[in-house]
Tab-separated table of C-alpha atoms in Angstrom:
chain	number	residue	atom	x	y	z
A	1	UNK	CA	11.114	-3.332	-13.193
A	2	UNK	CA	7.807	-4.898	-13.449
A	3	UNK	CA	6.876	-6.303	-16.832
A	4	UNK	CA	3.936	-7.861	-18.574
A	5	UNK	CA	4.010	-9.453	-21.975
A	6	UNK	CA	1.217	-11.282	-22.978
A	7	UNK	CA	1.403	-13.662	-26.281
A	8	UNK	CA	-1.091	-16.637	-27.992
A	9	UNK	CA	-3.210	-14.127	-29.400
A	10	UNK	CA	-4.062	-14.795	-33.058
A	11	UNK	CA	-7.200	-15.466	-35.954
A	12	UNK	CA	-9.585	-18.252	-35.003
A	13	UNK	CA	-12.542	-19.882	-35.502
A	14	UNK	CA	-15.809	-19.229	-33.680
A	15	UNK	CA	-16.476	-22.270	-31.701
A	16	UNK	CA	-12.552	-23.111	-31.466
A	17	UNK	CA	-10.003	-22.687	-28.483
A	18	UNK	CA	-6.952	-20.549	-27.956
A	19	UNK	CA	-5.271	-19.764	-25.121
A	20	UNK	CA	-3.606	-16.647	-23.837
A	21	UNK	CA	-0.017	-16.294	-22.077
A	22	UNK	CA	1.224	-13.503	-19.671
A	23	UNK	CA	4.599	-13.710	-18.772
A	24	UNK	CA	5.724	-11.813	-15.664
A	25	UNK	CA	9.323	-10.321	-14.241
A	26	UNK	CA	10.057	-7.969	-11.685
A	27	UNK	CA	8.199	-8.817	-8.703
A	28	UNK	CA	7.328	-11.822	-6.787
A	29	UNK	CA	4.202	-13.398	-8.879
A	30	UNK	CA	2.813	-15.600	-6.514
A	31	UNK	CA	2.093	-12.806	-4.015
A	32	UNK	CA	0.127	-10.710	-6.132
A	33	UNK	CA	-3.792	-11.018	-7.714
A	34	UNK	CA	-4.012	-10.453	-11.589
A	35	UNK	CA	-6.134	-9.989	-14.348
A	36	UNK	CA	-7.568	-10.198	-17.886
A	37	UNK	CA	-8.786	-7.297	-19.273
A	38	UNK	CA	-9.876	-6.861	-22.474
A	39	UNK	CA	-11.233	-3.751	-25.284
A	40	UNK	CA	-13.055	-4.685	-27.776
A	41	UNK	CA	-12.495	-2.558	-31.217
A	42	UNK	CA	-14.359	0.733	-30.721
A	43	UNK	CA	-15.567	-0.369	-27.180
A	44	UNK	CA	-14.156	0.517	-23.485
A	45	UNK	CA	-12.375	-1.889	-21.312
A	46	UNK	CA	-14.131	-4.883	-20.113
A	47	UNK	CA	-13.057	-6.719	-16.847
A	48	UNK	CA	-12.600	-10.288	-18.181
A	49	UNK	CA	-11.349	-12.372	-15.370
A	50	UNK	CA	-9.274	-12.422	-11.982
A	51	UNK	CA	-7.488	-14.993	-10.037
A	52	UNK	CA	-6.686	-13.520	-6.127
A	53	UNK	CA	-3.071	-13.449	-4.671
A	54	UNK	CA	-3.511	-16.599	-2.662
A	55	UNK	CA	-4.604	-18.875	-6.405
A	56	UNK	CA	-7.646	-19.651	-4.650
A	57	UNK	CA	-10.585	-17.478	-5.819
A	58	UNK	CA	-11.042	-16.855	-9.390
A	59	UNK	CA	-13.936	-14.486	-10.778
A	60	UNK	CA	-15.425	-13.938	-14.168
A	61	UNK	CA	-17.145	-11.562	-16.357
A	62	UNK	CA	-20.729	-12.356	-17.346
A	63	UNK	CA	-19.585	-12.306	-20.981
A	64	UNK	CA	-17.132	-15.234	-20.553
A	65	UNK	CA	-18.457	-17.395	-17.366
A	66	UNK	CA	-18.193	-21.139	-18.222
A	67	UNK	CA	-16.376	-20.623	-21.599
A	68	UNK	CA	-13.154	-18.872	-20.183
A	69	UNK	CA	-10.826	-20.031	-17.422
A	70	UNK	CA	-8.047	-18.134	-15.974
A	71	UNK	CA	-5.078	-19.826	-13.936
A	72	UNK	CA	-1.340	-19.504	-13.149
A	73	UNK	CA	2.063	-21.304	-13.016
A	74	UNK	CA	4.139	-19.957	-10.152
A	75	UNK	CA	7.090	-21.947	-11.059
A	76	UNK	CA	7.237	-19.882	-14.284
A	77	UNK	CA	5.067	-16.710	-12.864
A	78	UNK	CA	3.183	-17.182	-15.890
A	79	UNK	CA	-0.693	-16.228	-16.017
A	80	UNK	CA	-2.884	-17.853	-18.478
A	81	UNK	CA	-6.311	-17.727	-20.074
A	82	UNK	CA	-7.588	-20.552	-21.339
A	83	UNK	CA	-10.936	-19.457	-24.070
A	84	UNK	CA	-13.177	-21.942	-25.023
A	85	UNK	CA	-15.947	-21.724	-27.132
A	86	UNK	CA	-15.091	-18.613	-28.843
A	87	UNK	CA	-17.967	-16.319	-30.475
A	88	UNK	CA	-17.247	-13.321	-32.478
A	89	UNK	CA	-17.811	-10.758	-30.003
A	90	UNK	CA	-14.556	-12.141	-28.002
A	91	UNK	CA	-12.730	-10.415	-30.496
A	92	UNK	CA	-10.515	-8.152	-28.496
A	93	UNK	CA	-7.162	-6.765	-27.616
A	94	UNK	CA	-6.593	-9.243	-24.661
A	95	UNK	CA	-4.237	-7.196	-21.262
A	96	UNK	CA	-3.191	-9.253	-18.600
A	97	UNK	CA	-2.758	-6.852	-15.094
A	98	UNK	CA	-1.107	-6.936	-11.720
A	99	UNK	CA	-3.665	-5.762	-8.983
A	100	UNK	CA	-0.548	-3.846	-7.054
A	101	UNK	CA	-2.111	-1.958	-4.741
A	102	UNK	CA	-1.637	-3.425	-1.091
A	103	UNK	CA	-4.551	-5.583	0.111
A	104	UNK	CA	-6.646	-4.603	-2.795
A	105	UNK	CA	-7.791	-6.017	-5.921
A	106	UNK	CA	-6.706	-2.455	-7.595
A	107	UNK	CA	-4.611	-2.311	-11.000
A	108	UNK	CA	-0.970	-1.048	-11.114
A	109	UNK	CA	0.673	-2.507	-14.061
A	110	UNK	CA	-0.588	-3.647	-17.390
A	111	UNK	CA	0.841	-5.461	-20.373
A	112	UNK	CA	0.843	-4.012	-23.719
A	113	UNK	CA	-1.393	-6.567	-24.905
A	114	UNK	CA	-2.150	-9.537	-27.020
A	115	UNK	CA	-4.829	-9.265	-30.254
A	116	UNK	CA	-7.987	-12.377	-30.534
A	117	UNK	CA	-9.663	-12.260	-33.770
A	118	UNK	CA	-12.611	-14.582	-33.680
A	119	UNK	CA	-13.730	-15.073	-37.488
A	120	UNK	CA	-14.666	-17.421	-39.896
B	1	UNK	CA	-22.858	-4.979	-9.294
B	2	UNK	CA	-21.694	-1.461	-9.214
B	3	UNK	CA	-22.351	-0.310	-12.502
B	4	UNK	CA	-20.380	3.046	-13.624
B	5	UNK	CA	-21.469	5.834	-15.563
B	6	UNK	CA	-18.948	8.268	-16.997
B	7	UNK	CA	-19.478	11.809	-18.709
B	8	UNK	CA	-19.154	13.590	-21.117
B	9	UNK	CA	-18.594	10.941	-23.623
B	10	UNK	CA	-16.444	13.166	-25.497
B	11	UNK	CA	-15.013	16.586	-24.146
B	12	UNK	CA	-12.899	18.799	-26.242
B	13	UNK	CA	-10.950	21.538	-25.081
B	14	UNK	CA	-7.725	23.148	-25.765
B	15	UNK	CA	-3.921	23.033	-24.260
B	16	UNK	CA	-3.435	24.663	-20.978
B	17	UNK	CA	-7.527	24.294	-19.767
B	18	UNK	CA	-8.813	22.284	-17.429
B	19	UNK	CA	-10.466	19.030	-17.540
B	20	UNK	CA	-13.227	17.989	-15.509
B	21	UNK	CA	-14.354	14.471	-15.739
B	22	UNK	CA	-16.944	12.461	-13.838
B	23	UNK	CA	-17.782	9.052	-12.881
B	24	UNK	CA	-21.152	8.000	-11.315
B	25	UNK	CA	-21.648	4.657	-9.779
B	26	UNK	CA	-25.178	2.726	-8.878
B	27	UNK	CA	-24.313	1.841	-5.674
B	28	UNK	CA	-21.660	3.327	-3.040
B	29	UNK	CA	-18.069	2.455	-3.881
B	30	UNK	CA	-16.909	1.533	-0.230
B	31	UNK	CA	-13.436	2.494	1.017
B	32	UNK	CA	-13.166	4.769	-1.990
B	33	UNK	CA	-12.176	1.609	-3.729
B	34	UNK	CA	-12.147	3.837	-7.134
B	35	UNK	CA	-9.039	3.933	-9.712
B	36	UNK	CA	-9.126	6.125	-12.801
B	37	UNK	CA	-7.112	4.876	-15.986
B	38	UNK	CA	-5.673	6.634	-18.787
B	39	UNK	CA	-4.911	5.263	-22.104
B	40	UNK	CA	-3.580	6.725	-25.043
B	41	UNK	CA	-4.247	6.017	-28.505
B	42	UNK	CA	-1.680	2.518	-29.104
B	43	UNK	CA	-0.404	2.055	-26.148
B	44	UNK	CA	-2.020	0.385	-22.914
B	45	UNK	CA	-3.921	1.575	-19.781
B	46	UNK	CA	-1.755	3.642	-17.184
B	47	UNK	CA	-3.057	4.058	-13.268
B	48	UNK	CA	-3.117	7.601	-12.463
B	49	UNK	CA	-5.506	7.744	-9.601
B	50	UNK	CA	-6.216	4.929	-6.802
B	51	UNK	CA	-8.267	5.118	-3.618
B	52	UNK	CA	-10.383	8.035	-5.390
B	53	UNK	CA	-8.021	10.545	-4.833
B	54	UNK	CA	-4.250	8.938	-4.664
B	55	UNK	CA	-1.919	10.112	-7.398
B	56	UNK	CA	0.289	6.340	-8.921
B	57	UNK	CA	3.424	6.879	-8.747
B	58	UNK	CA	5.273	9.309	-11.623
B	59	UNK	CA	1.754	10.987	-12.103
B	60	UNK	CA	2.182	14.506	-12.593
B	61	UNK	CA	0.153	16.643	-10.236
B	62	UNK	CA	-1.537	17.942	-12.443
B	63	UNK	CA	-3.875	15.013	-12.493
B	64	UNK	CA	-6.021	14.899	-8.781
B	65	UNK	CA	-8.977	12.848	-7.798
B	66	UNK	CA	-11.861	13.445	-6.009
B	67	UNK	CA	-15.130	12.070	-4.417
B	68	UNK	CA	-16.416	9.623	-2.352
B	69	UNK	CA	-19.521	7.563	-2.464
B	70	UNK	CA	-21.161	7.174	-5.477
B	71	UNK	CA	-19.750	10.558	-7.054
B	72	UNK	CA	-16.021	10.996	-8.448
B	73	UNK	CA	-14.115	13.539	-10.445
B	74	UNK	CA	-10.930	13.111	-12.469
B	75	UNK	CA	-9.433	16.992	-12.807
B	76	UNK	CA	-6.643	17.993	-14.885
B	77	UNK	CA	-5.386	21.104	-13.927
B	78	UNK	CA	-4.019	22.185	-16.810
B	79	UNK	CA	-3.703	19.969	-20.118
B	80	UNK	CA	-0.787	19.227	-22.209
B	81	UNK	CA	-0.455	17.752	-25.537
B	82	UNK	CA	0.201	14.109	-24.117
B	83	UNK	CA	-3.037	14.249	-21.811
B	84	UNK	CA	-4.977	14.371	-24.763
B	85	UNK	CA	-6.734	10.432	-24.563
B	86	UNK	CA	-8.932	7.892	-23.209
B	87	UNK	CA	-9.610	7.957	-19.086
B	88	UNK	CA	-11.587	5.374	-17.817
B	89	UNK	CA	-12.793	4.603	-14.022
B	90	UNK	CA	-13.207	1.112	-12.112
B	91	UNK	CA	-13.847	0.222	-9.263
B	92	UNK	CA	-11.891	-2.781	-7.265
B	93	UNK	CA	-14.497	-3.283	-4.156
B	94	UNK	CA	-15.595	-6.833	-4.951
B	95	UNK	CA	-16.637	-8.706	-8.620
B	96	UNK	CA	-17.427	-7.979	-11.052
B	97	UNK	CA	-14.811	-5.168	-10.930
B	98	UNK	CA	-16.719	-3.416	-14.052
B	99	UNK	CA	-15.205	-0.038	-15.870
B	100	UNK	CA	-16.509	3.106	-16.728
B	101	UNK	CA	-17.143	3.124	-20.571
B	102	UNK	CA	-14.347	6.012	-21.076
B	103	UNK	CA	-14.682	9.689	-21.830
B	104	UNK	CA	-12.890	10.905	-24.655
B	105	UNK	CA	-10.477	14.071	-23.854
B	106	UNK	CA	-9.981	15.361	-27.819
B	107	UNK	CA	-8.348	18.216	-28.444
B	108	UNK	CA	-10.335	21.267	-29.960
């Protein structure tokens, strides 16, 4: 069956890196889009970033373009989100997400999650 | 970018009534390119709708989708206990895929 499980979540600085891990079983990785999705405490979900099927076209959120990076090992169908210059307000629960749905960029599967806590 | 609106914020009603909830975009949503989301309290997101008005898999059918355009509805026949939650909407036409900011089915 198709799992998620993000990890690298953790307390950090604002201004400091950290970078988040999806690991992914249960399907073939490299022929499917995914994404970062995150929900901030009290708020709704926010798309954070995507990176289409083909590893070619990656899109971001207005919150995080040009501090956040998304990318993806194949050989170990491993997604990643690499968070740079971290402010307060990235404070999240962090999902990573399969966009299942044939030829779309549509969500079917989520992880359970992985917690940033940007604070000094 | 599409921006979506959801409402009520908050809607509380009672076992066994129905739910109507709605989600407004800025812009058409072409193709119907519209999921709705649940999430309960702890756990994460769950697709129940795609394509406006496609049941995911292992939804009950109790849960249907309608609309097209700009207007959608998220209808829940009749609730149970466990539909009691978060539901969110997004649309997946092109980025920034952006999210409905939730409506809030309590129970009253």
């Amino acid at each position: 069956q198709v799992q998620l499980v993000e990890s690298g979540g953790g307390v950090v600085q604002p201004g400091r890196s950290l970078r988040l891990s999806c690991k992914t079983s249960g399907f073939t990785f490299r022929d499917y889009g995914m994404y970062w999705v995150r929900r901030a405490p009290g708020k709704g979900l926010e798309w954070v970033a995507i990176i289409h099927f083909e590893g070619k076209n990656m899109y971001y959120g207005d919150a995080v373009k040009g501090r956040f990076t998304i990318s993806r090992d194949i050989s170990k169908s491993t997604l990643y989100l690499q968070m740079d210059r971290l402010r307060a307000d990235d404070t999240a629960l962090y999902y990573c997400a399969r966009a299942g749905i044939p030829g779309t960029a549509c969500i079917d599967y989520w992880g359970q999650g992985t917690l940033v806590t940007v604070s000094s | 970018e599409i921006v979506l609106a959801q409402s009520p914020g908050t809607l509380s009603l009672s076992p066994g009534e129905r739910a109507t909830l709605s989600c407004r975009a800025s812009q058409s949503v072409r193709s119907n390119y519209l999921a709705w989301y649940q999430q309960r309290l702890g756990q994460a997101p769950r697709l129940l709708i795609y394509g406006a008005s496609i049941r995911a898999t292992g939804i009950p059918d109790r849960f249907s989708g309608s609309g097209s355009g700009t207007d959608f509805t998220l209808t829940i026949s009749r609730l149970e206990p466990e539909d009691f939650a978060v539901y969110f909407c997004q649309h997946y036409v092109s980025a920034p895929y952006t999210f409905g900011q939730g409506t809030k089915l309590e129970i009253k």
